[in-house]
Coordinates of C-alpha atoms in Angstrom, one line a residue:
Chain A
X1 CA 20.7 3.4 49.9
X2 CA 22.6 0.7 48.1
X3 CA 24.7 1.3 45.0
X4 CA 26.8 -0.9 42.8
X5 CA 29.9 0.2 40.9
X6 CA 31.6 -1.5 38.0
X7 CA 34.7 -0.4 36.2
X8 CA 35.9 0.2 33.6
X9 CA 32.9 1.0 31.5
X10 CA 34.6 -0.1 28.3
X11 CA 37.8 -2.0 27.7
X12 CA 39.6 -3.1 24.5
X13 CA 42.1 -5.9 25.0
X14 CA 44.3 -7.9 22.7
X15 CA 43.9 -11.7 22.5
X16 CA 46.1 -13.4 25.0
X17 CA 46.2 -10.5 27.5
X18 CA 45.0 -10.8 31.1
X19 CA 41.8 -9.3 32.4
X20 CA 40.6 -7.9 35.7
X21 CA 37.1 -6.3 36.1
X22 CA 36.1 -5.0 39.5
X23 CA 32.7 -4.6 41.1
X24 CA 31.9 -3.1 44.5
X25 CA 28.7 -2.6 46.4
X26 CA 28.0 0.1 48.9
X27 CA 25.3 0.5 51.6
X28 CA 24.8 -3.2 52.5
X29 CA 26.6 -6.0 54.2
X30 CA 27.1 -9.6 53.2
X31 CA 25.4 -9.3 49.8
X32 CA 25.2 -12.1 47.3
X33 CA 27.3 -11.2 44.3
X34 CA 27.0 -12.3 40.7
X35 CA 28.9 -12.0 37.4
X36 CA 26.9 -12.3 34.1
X37 CA 27.8 -12.0 30.5
X38 CA 25.4 -10.7 27.8
X39 CA 26.1 -11.4 24.2
X40 CA 24.8 -8.8 21.7
X41 CA 21.0 -9.1 21.4
X42 CA 20.9 -12.0 23.8
X43 CA 19.9 -12.7 27.3
X44 CA 22.1 -12.9 30.4
X45 CA 24.3 -15.9 31.2
X46 CA 25.3 -16.4 34.8
X47 CA 29.0 -16.9 35.1
X48 CA 29.8 -16.9 38.8
X49 CA 28.0 -16.2 42.1
X50 CA 29.2 -15.8 45.7
X51 CA 27.2 -15.9 48.9
X52 CA 30.2 -14.9 51.1
X53 CA 33.9 -14.0 51.2
X54 CA 36.0 -16.7 49.6
X55 CA 32.9 -18.6 48.4
X56 CA 32.7 -18.8 44.6
X57 CA 30.4 -21.0 42.5
X58 CA 31.0 -21.4 38.8
X59 CA 28.1 -21.9 36.4
X60 CA 29.9 -22.2 33.1
X61 CA 33.4 -23.7 32.7
X62 CA 35.5 -21.4 30.6
X63 CA 38.4 -19.1 30.5
X64 CA 37.4 -16.9 33.4
X65 CA 37.6 -16.9 37.1
X66 CA 36.1 -14.9 40.0
X67 CA 37.3 -13.9 43.4
X68 CA 35.8 -12.1 46.4
X69 CA 38.6 -10.7 48.5
X70 CA 36.3 -8.5 50.6
X71 CA 32.6 -8.6 51.6
X72 CA 31.5 -6.1 49.0
X73 CA 34.1 -6.6 46.3
X74 CA 33.8 -9.1 43.4
X75 CA 36.5 -9.5 40.7
X76 CA 36.3 -11.2 37.4
X77 CA 39.6 -12.3 35.9
X78 CA 41.3 -14.1 33.1
X79 CA 44.9 -15.0 32.6
X80 CA 44.7 -15.1 28.8
X81 CA 41.7 -13.6 26.9
X82 CA 40.1 -15.3 23.9
X83 CA 38.2 -13.7 21.0
X84 CA 35.1 -15.4 22.4
X85 CA 35.4 -13.5 25.7
X86 CA 34.1 -10.4 24.0
X87 CA 30.8 -9.2 25.4
X88 CA 29.0 -7.1 28.0
X89 CA 29.8 -8.1 31.5
X90 CA 27.4 -7.3 34.3
X91 CA 27.8 -7.5 38.0
X92 CA 24.8 -7.8 40.3
X93 CA 24.0 -8.0 44.0
X94 CA 21.1 -9.2 46.1
X95 CA 20.5 -9.0 49.8
X96 CA 22.2 -11.9 51.7
X97 CA 19.1 -12.4 53.9
X98 CA 16.2 -14.3 52.4
X99 CA 16.0 -16.1 49.1
X100 CA 13.1 -14.2 47.5
X101 CA 15.1 -11.1 46.7
X102 CA 15.6 -9.3 43.4
X103 CA 19.0 -8.8 41.9
X104 CA 20.3 -5.3 41.2
X105 CA 22.7 -4.7 38.3
X106 CA 25.6 -2.4 37.7
X107 CA 25.9 -0.6 34.3
X108 CA 28.3 -3.2 32.9
X109 CA 31.7 -3.3 31.2
X110 CA 31.8 -3.6 27.4
X111 CA 34.8 -5.8 26.6
X112 CA 36.1 -6.0 23.1
X113 CA 38.9 -8.5 22.2
X114 CA 41.0 -7.7 19.2
Chain B
X1 CA 19.4 -24.8 27.6
X2 CA 17.0 -21.9 28.2
X3 CA 15.0 -22.5 31.3
X4 CA 12.7 -19.6 30.7
X5 CA 11.3 -19.1 27.2
X6 CA 10.2 -15.6 26.2
X7 CA 8.2 -14.3 23.3
X8 CA 8.0 -12.3 21.1
X9 CA 11.6 -11.5 20.3
X10 CA 10.5 -8.0 19.3
X11 CA 7.4 -5.9 19.0
X12 CA 6.3 -2.5 17.8
X13 CA 3.4 -0.7 19.4
X14 CA 1.8 2.7 18.8
X15 CA 1.9 5.3 21.6
X16 CA -1.0 4.6 23.9
X17 CA -1.2 1.0 22.9
X18 CA -0.7 -2.2 25.0
X19 CA 2.6 -4.2 24.9
X20 CA 2.3 -7.9 25.9
X21 CA 5.3 -10.1 26.6
X22 CA 4.9 -13.8 27.4
X23 CA 7.2 -16.2 29.3
X24 CA 7.0 -19.9 30.1
X25 CA 9.0 -22.1 32.4
X26 CA 9.3 -25.8 33.2
X27 CA 11.1 -25.9 36.6
X28 CA 8.5 -25.9 39.3
X29 CA 11.3 -25.1 41.9
X30 CA 11.2 -21.5 40.6
X31 CA 9.8 -19.3 43.4
X32 CA 10.2 -15.7 42.3
X33 CA 9.6 -14.0 39.0
X34 CA 11.1 -10.6 38.3
X35 CA 11.0 -8.5 35.1
X36 CA 13.8 -6.3 34.1
X37 CA 14.0 -3.3 31.7
X38 CA 17.3 -2.6 29.9
X39 CA 18.2 0.5 27.9
X40 CA 21.2 0.3 25.5
X41 CA 24.5 0.5 27.2
X42 CA 23.0 0.1 30.7
X43 CA 22.5 -2.8 33.1
X44 CA 19.0 -4.3 33.5
X45 CA 16.9 -2.5 36.1
X46 CA 14.2 -4.3 38.1
X47 CA 10.8 -3.3 36.9
X48 CA 8.3 -5.4 38.8
X49 CA 8.3 -8.9 40.4
X50 CA 5.7 -11.5 41.5
X51 CA 5.6 -14.6 43.7
X52 CA 3.8 -17.7 42.5
X53 CA 1.1 -17.5 45.1
X54 CA -0.2 -14.3 43.5
X55 CA -2.1 -14.3 40.1
X56 CA -1.6 -10.6 39.3
X57 CA 0.5 -7.6 40.4
X58 CA 0.1 -4.1 39.1
X59 CA 2.5 -1.2 39.5
X60 CA 1.5 1.9 37.6
X61 CA 1.2 1.0 33.9
X62 CA 3.0 -2.3 34.3
X63 CA 1.1 -5.5 35.2
X64 CA 2.3 -9.1 35.7
X65 CA -0.2 -11.9 35.2
X66 CA 0.9 -15.3 36.6
X67 CA -0.7 -18.7 35.8
X68 CA 0.9 -21.3 38.0
X69 CA -0.9 -24.3 36.6
X70 CA 0.2 -23.4 33.1
X71 CA 3.7 -22.3 34.2
X72 CA 3.3 -19.1 32.3
X73 CA 3.6 -15.4 33.2
X74 CA 3.3 -12.2 31.2
X75 CA 4.0 -8.5 31.3
X76 CA 1.5 -6.0 30.1
X77 CA 2.5 -2.4 29.5
X78 CA -0.5 -0.2 29.3
X79 CA -0.6 3.2 27.6
X80 CA 2.8 2.5 26.1
X81 CA 5.0 5.6 25.8
X82 CA 8.1 6.3 23.7
X83 CA 10.2 6.2 26.9
X84 CA 9.2 2.6 27.3
X85 CA 11.2 1.6 24.3
X86 CA 13.7 -0.8 25.7
X87 CA 14.5 -4.5 26.0
X88 CA 12.5 -6.4 28.6
X89 CA 13.6 -9.6 30.2
X90 CA 11.6 -12.0 32.3
X91 CA 13.4 -14.1 34.8
X92 CA 12.8 -16.8 37.4
X93 CA 14.7 -17.5 40.6
X94 CA 15.7 -20.8 42.2
X95 CA 17.8 -20.5 45.4
X96 CA 20.2 -17.7 44.7
X97 CA 20.2 -17.9 40.9
X98 CA 18.3 -16.1 38.2
X99 CA 17.4 -17.7 34.9
X100 CA 16.6 -15.1 32.2
X101 CA 14.5 -15.2 29.1
X102 CA 16.2 -14.2 25.9
X103 CA 14.6 -10.7 25.9
X104 CA 12.0 -8.7 24.0
X105 CA 12.8 -5.5 22.3
X106 CA 9.9 -3.1 22.5
X107 CA 9.6 -0.1 20.2
X108 CA 6.9 2.5 20.9
X109 CA 6.1 4.7 17.9
X110 CA 4.9 8.2 18.6

């Protein structure tokens, strides 16, 4: 069966520091991969998605970037964090074959910026 | 701009009662409508999903009703249990992307 891993679970970073969050998927090949941010008590905002290695689409222009160095690895980065980057970051995957497929989420990273 | 509007924001139901969450959309290109359940500190988990050519889908105590002409869909939780207390999100898919509603926090009182 397929599993998705995100780490770290929680992270506290100072303003202006860099960021790297990692997500990996097991048990499937060529998945679609997604990064979301969820503000407290709010819905999910799509940040980036990728349908293949090296292919990244950005939904919201901001202080973050994403990369997909391997088929089942998705990384969210920032060179310099802002206070407004605080939130709950979620990685998700869906099968790469067929469009009418659900997305499956990891357990997220709680990021606090001080 | 929220592409999927969800209501209510929160609801309280007695154990054994029915919880009803409603969602509406405008984009007729949406072609898949999943519902997710999220517990505090966890990622959303897929609960049930429906395609627009189906008017109703039932899985256990959870039922989706879909009205394509009205561009509305809803989740009914029958015989609500305390373990159902969570935040529920409706969503809609266009190509590879999901648009989420703002969420409904359901509290089931014993």
